[in-house]
Short mmCIF file of C-alpha atoms in Angstrom, two decimals:
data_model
loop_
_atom_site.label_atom_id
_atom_site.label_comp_id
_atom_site.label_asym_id
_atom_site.label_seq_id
_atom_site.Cartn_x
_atom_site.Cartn_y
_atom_site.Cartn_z
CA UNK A 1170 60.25 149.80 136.86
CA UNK A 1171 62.30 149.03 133.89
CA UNK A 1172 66.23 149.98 135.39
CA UNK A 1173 69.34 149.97 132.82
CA UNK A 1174 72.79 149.64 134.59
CA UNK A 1175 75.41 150.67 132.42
CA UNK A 1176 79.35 149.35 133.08
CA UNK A 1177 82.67 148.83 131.55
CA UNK A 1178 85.29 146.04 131.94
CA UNK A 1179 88.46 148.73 132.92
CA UNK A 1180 89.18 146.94 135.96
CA UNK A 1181 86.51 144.49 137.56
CA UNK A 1182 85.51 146.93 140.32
CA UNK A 1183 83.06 149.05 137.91
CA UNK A 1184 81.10 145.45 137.14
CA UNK A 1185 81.27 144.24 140.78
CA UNK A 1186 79.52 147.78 141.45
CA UNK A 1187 77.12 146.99 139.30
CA UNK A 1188 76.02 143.35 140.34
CA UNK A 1189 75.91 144.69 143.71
CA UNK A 1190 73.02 147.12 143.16
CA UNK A 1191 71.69 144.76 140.70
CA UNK A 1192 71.40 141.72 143.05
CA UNK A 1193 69.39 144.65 145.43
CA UNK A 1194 67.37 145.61 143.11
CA UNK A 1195 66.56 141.95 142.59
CA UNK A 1196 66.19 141.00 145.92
CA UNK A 1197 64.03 144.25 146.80
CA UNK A 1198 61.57 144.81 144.49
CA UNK A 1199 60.47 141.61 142.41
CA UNK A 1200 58.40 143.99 139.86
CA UNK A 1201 61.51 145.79 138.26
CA UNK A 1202 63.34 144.44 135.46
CA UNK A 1203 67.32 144.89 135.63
CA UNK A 1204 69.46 144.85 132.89
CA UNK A 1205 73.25 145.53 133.08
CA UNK A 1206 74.83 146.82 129.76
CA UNK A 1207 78.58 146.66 129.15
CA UNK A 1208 78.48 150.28 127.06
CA UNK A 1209 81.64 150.69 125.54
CA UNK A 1210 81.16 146.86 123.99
CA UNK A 1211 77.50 148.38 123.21
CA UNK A 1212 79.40 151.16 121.02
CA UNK A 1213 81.94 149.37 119.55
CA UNK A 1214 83.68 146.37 120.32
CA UNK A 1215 87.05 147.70 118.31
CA UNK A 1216 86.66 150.74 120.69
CA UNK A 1217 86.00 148.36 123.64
CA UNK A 1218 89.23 146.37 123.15
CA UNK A 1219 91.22 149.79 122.47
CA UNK A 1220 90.16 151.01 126.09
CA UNK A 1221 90.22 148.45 127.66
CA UNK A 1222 93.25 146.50 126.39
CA UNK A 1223 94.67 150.18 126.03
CA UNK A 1224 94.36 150.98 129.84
CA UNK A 1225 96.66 147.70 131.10
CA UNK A 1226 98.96 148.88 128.78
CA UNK A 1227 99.52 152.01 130.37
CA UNK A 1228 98.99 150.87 134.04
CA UNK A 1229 100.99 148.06 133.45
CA UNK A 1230 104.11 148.89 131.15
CA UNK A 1231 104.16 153.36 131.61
CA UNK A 1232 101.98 154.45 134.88
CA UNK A 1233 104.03 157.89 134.69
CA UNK A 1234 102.53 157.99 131.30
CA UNK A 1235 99.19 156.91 132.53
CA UNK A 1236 98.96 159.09 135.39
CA UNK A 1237 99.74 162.17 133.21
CA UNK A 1238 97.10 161.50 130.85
CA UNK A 1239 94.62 161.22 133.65
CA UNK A 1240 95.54 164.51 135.53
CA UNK A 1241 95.48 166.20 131.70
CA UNK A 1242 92.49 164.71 130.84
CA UNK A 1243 91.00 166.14 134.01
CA UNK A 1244 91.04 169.96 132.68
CA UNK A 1245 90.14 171.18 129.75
CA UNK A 1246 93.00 169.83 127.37
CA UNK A 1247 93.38 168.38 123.81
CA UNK A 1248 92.96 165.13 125.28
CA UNK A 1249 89.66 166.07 127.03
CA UNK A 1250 88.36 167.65 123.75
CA UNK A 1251 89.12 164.08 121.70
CA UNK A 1252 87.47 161.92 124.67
CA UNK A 1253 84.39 164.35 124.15
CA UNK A 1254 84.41 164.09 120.47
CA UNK A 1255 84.45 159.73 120.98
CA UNK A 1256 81.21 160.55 123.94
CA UNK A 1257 79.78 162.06 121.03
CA UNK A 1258 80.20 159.29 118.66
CA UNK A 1259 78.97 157.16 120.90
CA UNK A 1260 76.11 158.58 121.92
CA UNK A 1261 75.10 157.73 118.43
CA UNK A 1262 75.56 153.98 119.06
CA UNK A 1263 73.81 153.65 121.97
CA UNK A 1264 70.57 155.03 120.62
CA UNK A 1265 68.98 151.58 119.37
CA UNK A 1266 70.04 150.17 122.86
CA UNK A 1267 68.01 152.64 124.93
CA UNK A 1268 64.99 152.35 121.98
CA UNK A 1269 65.25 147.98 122.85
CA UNK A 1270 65.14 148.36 126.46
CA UNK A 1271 62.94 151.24 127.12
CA UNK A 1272 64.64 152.02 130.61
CA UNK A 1273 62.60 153.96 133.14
CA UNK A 1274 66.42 154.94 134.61
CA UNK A 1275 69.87 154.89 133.58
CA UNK A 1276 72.22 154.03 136.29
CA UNK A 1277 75.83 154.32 135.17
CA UNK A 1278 78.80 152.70 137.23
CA UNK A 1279 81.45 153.85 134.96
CA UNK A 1280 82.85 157.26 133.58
CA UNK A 1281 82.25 157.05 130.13
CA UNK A 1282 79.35 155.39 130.04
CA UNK A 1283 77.44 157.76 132.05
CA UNK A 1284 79.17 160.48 129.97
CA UNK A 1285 78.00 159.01 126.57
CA UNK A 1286 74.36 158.35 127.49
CA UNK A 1287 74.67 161.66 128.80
CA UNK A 1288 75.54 163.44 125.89
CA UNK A 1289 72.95 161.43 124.11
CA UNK A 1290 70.17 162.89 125.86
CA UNK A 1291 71.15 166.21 125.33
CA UNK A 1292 72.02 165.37 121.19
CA UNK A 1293 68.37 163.60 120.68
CA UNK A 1294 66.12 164.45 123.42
CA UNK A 1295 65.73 161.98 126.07
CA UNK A 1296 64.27 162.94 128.98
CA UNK A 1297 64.73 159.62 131.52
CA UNK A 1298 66.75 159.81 134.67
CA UNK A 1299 70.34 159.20 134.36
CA UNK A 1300 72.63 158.41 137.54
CA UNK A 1301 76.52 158.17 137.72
CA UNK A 1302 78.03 157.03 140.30
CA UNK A 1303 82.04 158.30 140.88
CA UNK A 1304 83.78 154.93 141.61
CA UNK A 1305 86.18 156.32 142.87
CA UNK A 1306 86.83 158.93 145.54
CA UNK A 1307 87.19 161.33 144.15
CA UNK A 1308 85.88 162.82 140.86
CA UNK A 1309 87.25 163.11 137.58
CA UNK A 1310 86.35 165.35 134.06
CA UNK A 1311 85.58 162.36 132.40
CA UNK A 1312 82.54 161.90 134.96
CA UNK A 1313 80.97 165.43 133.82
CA UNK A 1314 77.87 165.58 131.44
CA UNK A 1315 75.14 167.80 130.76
CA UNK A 1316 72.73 164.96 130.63
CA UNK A 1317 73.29 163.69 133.74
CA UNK A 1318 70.63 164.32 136.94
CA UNK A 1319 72.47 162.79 139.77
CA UNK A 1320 76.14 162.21 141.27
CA UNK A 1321 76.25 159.88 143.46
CA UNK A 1322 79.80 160.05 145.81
CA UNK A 1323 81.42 158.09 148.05
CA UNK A 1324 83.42 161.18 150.01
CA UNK A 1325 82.70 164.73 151.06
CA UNK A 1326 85.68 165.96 149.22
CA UNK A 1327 84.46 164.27 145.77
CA UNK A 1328 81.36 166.54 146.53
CA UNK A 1329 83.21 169.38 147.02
CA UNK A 1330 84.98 168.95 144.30
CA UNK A 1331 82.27 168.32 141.95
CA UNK A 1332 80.69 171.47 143.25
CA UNK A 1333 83.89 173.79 143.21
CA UNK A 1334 85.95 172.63 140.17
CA UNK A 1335 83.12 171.02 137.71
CA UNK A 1336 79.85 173.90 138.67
CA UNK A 1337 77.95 171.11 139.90
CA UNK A 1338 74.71 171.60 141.52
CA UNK A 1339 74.49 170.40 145.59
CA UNK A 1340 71.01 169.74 144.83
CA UNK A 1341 72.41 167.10 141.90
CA UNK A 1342 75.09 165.34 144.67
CA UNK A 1343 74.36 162.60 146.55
CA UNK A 1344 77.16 161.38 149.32
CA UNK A 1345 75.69 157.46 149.76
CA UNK A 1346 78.51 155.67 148.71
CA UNK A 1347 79.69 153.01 146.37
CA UNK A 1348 77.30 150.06 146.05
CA UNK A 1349 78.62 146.99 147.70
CA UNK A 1350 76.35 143.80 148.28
CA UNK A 1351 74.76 143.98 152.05
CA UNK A 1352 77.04 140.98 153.57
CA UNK A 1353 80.38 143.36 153.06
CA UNK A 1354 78.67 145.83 155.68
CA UNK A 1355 80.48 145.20 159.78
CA UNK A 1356 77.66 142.94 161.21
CA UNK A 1357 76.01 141.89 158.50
CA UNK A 1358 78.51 138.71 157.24
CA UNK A 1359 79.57 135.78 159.06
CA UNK A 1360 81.31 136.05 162.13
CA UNK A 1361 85.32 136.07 162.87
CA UNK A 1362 84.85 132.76 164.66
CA UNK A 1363 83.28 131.09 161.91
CA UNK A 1364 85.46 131.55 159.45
CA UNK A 1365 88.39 130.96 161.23
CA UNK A 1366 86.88 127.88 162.60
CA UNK A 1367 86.06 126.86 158.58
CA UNK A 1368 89.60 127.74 158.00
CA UNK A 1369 91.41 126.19 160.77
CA UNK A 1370 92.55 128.83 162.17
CA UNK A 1371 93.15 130.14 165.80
CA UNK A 1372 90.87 132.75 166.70
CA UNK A 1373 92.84 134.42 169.41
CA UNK A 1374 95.55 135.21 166.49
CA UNK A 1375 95.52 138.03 163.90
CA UNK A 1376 94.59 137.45 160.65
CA UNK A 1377 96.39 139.35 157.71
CA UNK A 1378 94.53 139.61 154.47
CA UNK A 1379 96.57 139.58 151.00
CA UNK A 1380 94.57 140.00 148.28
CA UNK A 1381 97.20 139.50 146.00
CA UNK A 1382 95.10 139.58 141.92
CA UNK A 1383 96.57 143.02 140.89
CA UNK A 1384 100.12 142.69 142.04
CA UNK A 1385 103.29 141.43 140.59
CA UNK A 1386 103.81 137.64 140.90
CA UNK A 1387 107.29 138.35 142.33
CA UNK A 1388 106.51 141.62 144.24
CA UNK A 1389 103.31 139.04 146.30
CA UNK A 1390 106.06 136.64 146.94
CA UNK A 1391 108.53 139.22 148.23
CA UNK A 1392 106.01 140.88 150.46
CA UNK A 1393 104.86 137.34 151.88
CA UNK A 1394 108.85 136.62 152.44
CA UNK A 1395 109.28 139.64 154.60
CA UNK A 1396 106.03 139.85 156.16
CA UNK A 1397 107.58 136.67 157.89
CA UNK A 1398 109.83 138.48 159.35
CA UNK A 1399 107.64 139.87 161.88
CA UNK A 1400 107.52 138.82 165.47
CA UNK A 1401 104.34 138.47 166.06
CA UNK A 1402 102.49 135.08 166.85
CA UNK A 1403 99.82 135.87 163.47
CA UNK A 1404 98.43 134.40 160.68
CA UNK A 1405 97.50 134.77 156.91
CA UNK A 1406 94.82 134.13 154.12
CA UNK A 1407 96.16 134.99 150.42
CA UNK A 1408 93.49 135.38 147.46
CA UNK A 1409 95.10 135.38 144.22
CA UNK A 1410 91.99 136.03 142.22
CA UNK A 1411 91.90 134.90 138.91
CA UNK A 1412 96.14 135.35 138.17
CA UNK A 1413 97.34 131.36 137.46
CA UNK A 1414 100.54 132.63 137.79
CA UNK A 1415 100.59 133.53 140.74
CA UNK A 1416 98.56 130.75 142.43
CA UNK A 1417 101.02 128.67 141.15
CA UNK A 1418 103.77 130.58 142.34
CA UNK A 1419 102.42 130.69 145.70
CA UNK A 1420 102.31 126.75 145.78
CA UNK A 1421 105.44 126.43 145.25
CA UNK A 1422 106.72 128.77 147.51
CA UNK A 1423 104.26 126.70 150.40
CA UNK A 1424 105.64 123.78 149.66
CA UNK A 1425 108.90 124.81 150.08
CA UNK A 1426 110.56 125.61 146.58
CA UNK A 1427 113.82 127.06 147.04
CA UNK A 1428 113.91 129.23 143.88
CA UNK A 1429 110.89 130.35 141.51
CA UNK A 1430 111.05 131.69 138.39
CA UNK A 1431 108.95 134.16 137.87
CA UNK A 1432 107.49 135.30 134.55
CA UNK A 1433 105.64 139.05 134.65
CA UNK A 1434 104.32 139.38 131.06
CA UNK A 1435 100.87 141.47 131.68
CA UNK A 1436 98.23 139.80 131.16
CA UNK A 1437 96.77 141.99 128.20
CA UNK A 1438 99.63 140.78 126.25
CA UNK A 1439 98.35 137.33 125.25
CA UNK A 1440 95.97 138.98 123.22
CA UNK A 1441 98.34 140.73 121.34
CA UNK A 1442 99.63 139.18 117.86
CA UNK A 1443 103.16 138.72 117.19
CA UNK A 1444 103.40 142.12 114.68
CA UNK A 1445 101.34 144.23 117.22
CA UNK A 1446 103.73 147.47 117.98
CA UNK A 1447 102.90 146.57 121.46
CA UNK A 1448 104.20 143.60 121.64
CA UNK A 1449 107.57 144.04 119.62
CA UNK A 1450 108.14 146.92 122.01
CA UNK A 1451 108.04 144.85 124.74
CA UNK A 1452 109.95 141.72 123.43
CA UNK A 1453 112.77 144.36 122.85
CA UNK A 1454 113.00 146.18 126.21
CA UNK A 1455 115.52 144.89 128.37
CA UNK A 1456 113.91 146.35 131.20
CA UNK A 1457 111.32 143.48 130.52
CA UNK A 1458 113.18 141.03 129.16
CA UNK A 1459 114.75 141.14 132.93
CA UNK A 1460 111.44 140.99 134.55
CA UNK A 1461 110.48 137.82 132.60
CA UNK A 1462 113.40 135.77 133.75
CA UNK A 1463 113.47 136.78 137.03
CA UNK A 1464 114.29 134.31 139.68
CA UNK A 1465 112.92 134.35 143.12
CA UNK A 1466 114.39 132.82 146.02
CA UNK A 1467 112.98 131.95 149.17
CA UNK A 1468 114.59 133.66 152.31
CA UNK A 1469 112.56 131.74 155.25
CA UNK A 1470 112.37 128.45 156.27
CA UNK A 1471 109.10 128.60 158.18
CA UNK A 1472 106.22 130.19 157.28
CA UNK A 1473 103.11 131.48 159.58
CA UNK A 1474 100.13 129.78 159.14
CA UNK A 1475 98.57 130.62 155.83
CA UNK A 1476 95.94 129.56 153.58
CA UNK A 1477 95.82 130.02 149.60
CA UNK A 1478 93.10 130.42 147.90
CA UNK A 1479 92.52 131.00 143.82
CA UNK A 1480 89.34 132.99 142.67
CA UNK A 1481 86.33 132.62 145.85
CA UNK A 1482 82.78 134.74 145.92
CA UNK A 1483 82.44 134.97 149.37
CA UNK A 1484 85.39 137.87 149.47
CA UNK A 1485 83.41 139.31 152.29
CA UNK A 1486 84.41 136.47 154.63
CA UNK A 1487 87.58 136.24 154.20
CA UNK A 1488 87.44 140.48 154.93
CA UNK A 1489 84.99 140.01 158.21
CA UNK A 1490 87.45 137.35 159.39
CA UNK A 1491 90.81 139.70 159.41
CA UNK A 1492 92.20 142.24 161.02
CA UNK A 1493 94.63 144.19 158.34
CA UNK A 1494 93.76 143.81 154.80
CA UNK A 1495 96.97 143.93 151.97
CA UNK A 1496 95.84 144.97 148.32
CA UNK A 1497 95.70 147.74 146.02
CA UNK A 1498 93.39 150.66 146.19
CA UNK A 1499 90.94 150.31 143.73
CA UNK A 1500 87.52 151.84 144.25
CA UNK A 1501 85.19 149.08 144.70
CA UNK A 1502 87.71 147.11 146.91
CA UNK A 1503 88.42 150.05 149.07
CA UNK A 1504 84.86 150.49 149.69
CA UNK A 1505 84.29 146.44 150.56
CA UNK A 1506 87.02 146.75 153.19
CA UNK A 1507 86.01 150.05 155.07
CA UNK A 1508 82.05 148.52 155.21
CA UNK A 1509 83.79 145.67 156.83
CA UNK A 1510 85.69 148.20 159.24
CA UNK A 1511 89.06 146.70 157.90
CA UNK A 1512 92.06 148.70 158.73
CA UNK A 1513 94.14 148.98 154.89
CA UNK A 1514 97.79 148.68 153.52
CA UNK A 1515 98.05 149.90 150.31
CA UNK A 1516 100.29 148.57 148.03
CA UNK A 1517 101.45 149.53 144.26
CA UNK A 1518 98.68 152.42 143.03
CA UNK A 1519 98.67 153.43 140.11
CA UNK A 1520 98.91 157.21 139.26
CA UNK A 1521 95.88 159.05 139.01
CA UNK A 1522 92.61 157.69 140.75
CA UNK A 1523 94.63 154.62 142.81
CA UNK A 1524 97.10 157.13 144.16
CA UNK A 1525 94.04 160.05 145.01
CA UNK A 1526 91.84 156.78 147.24
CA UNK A 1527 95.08 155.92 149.33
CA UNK A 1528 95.80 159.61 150.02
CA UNK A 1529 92.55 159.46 151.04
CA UNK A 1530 92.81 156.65 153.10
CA UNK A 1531 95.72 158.08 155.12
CA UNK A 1532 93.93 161.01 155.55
CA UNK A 1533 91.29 159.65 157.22
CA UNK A 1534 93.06 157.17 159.66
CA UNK A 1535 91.73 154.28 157.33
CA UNK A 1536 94.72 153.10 155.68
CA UNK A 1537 98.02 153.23 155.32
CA UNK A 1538 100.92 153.23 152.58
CA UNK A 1539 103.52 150.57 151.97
CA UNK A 1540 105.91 151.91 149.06
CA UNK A 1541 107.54 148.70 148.36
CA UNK A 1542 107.82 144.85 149.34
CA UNK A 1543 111.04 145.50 151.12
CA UNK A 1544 109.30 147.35 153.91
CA UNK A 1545 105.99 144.96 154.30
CA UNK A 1546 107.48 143.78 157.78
CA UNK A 1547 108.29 147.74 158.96
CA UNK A 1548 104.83 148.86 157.55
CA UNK A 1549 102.62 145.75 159.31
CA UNK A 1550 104.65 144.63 161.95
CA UNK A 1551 103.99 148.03 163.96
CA UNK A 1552 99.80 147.60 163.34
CA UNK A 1553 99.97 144.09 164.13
CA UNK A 1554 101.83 144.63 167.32
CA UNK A 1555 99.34 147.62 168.43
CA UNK A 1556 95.39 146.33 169.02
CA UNK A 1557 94.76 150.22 169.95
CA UNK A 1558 95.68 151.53 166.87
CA UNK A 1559 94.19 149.06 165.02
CA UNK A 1560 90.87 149.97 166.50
CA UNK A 1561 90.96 153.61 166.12
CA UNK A 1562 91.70 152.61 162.41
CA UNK A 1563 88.41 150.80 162.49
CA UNK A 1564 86.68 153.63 164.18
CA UNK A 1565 87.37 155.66 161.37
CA UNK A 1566 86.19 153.14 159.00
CA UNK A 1567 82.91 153.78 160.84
CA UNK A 1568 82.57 157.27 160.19
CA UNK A 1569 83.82 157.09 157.01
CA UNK A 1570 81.35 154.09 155.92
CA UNK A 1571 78.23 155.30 153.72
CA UNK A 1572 75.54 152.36 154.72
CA UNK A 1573 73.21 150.88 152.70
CA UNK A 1574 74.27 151.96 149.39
CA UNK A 1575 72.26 149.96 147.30
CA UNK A 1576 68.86 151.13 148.95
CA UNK A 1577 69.38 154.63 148.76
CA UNK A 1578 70.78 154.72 145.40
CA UNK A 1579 67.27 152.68 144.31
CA UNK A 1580 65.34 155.17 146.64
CA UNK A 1581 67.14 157.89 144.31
CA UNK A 1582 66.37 156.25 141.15
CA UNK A 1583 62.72 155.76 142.21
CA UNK A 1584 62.41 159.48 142.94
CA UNK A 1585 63.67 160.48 139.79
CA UNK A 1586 61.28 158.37 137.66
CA UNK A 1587 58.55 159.39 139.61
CA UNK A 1588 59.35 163.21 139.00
CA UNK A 1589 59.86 162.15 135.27
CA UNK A 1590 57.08 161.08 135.12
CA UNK A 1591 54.80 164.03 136.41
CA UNK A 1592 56.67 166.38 134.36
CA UNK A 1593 55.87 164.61 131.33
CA UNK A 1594 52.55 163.31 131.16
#
């Protein structure tokens, strides 16, 4: 079977979605033929970079503005008309794509691009099956297509929602969750003891996770800082993903650096040129001029245990081997941690989708909310000091968990073809 995967680089968790079911597919059935397709690069790469580049901006310098073009793009609006009027351009693009690859079934793991092949099958008559899968919790307009034969969820409410708000069919809903590689789910990785063996680390202790990429260089330090505060005999394992800055920040603070200057330029800048609007707006803000100058100053003298670590693939790990995870609530990381059954703070969402998974999270006893790095201490200290809680946290992680994503989204995409198939031979 011949199996497109469509994706978009607005955040890394749509991609990491995508490998997942890919490596699955791989793994599961040596006769198919996988091919992952960035779409919006497919389209146009000036479009691409607009999106994409366009999206830090927002999330990054104006959330407020961000998050109320996401709830207004989410009805029928202006905005929602012009994103369906750039679907519909699209769709145009993508036709000599599908024509080279010939794909049995379109899987989408992002928004738009399920959206655009969708409204090219309806435009010029393609019949094969197209999946989306919501990456997020809950649903959003820009999901919604005519050409599209399968949602695939991660929540009951998203399928409510999809049902209630967007006329969706029940029959066209699927509730098997986000796909994350096999090794995330509880049971499946290598053990606590391992890893904390590997790391040097005292098994009878707690382990705190910060995954630290999508934060603030100054805000990680300032939540490390008072997370010391705590007084509880624990320990903790920072991933800075792929953010230099903050690595190197993070050295320094380790080895003891009494001050650190701090420079918070977003990272979508660099790409900028000197005359871009952009970046003249953001040379001449004071508000950001502060922020790039700012200075921060270490508070404790001793630290708890802790090891650093820049950009690793074995994530899962790290996740199996703690008991409180630290990072933001993106999709596709959210999804990691509650396969591993690891209790969540949330830290710094952005409006719109962020903000909907870590209501969602406190709702269901999964996670919970720390509004800013002056209360990291007041927020963790209480789980850390409280095993019971900590396990009813992971209970709910359990019921919450949709297992073995990958195989029934294949399963799904194998039933489709096949009913493609008989209806049109």
């Amino acid at each position: 079977m011949n199996v497109m995967i469509l994706t978009a680089s607005t955040g890394g968790g749509h991609n990491r979605a995508s490998n997942a079911l890919k490596d699955y597919i791989n793994a599961h059935d040596p006769d198919a033929a996988v091919t992952i397709i960035d779409a919006l690069e497919e389209c146009s790469s000036t479009l691409n970079y607009a999106v994409v580049k366009g999206y830090k901006a927002l999330v990054t310098l104006t959330p407020a503005l961000f998050g109320a073009m996401y709830k207004s793009a989410d009805k029928k609006s202006p905005l929602s008309d012009t994103i369906n009027i750039v679907y519909q351009q699209c769709a145009k693009r993508m036709l000599p794509v599908i024509e080279k690859y010939a794909p049995d079934v379109i899987i989408s793991c992002h928004p738009f691009a399920g959206a655009i092949v969708g409204y090219m099958k309806k435009e010029y008559g393609y019949h094969m099956p197209l999946i989306t899968i919501v990456t997020d919790f809950l649903p959003h307009r820009s999901y919604i297509s005519e050409g599209i034969d399968a949602y695939v969820t991660a929540s009951s409410p998203a399928k409510e929602i999809l049902m209630k708000e967007y006329d969706i069919s029940p029959d066209n809903i699927y509730d098997y969750g986000h796909p994350v590689y096999e090794k995330f789910y509880e049971g499946n990785g290598r053990s606590r003891e391992e890893v904390l063996a590997e790391l040097g680390f005292d098994q009878n202790k707690r382990t705190v996770l910060i995954m630290a990429g999508s934060f603030g260089v100054t805000d990680i330090l300032e939540i490390y800082e008072n997370l010391q505060k705590i007084d509880v005999d624990y320990q903790i394992i920072v991933i800075t993903g792929r953010n230099q800055q903050l690595y190197d920040a993070f050295e320094e603070l380790l080895n003891n650096a009494d001050q650190i200057v701090t420079r918070e330029e977003p990272e979508f800048l660099a790409d900028l040129g000197e005359d871009s609007i952009l970046r003249y707006l953001y040379d001449q803000s004071e508000i950001f001029m502060e922020m790039l100058t700012r200075t921060f100053s270490r508070t404790i003298d001793h630290h708890k245990p802790t090891k650093l670590f820049f950009f690793v693939d074995n994530v899962d790990d790290y996740m199996h081997a703690s008991d409180l995870i630290v990072t933001k609530p993106g999709g596709l990381t959210t999804s990691e941690s509650i396969a591993c059954s690891l209790p969540m703070v949330v830290f710094k969402a952005y409006p719109g989708q962020e903000e909907q998974n870590a209501a969602l999270l406190v709702e269901n006893n999964i996670g919970v909310i720390m509004e800013n790095s002056e209360v990291a201490a007041e927020v963790v200290g209480p789980l850390l000091s409280d095993g019971e809680r900590l396990e009813k946290m992971r209970e709910s992680c359990r019921r919450f968990v949709r297992k073995n994503s990958c195989q029934r989204i294949y399963e799904l995409a194998k039933k489709l073809v096949a009913k493609d198939r008989a209806e049109h031979t």
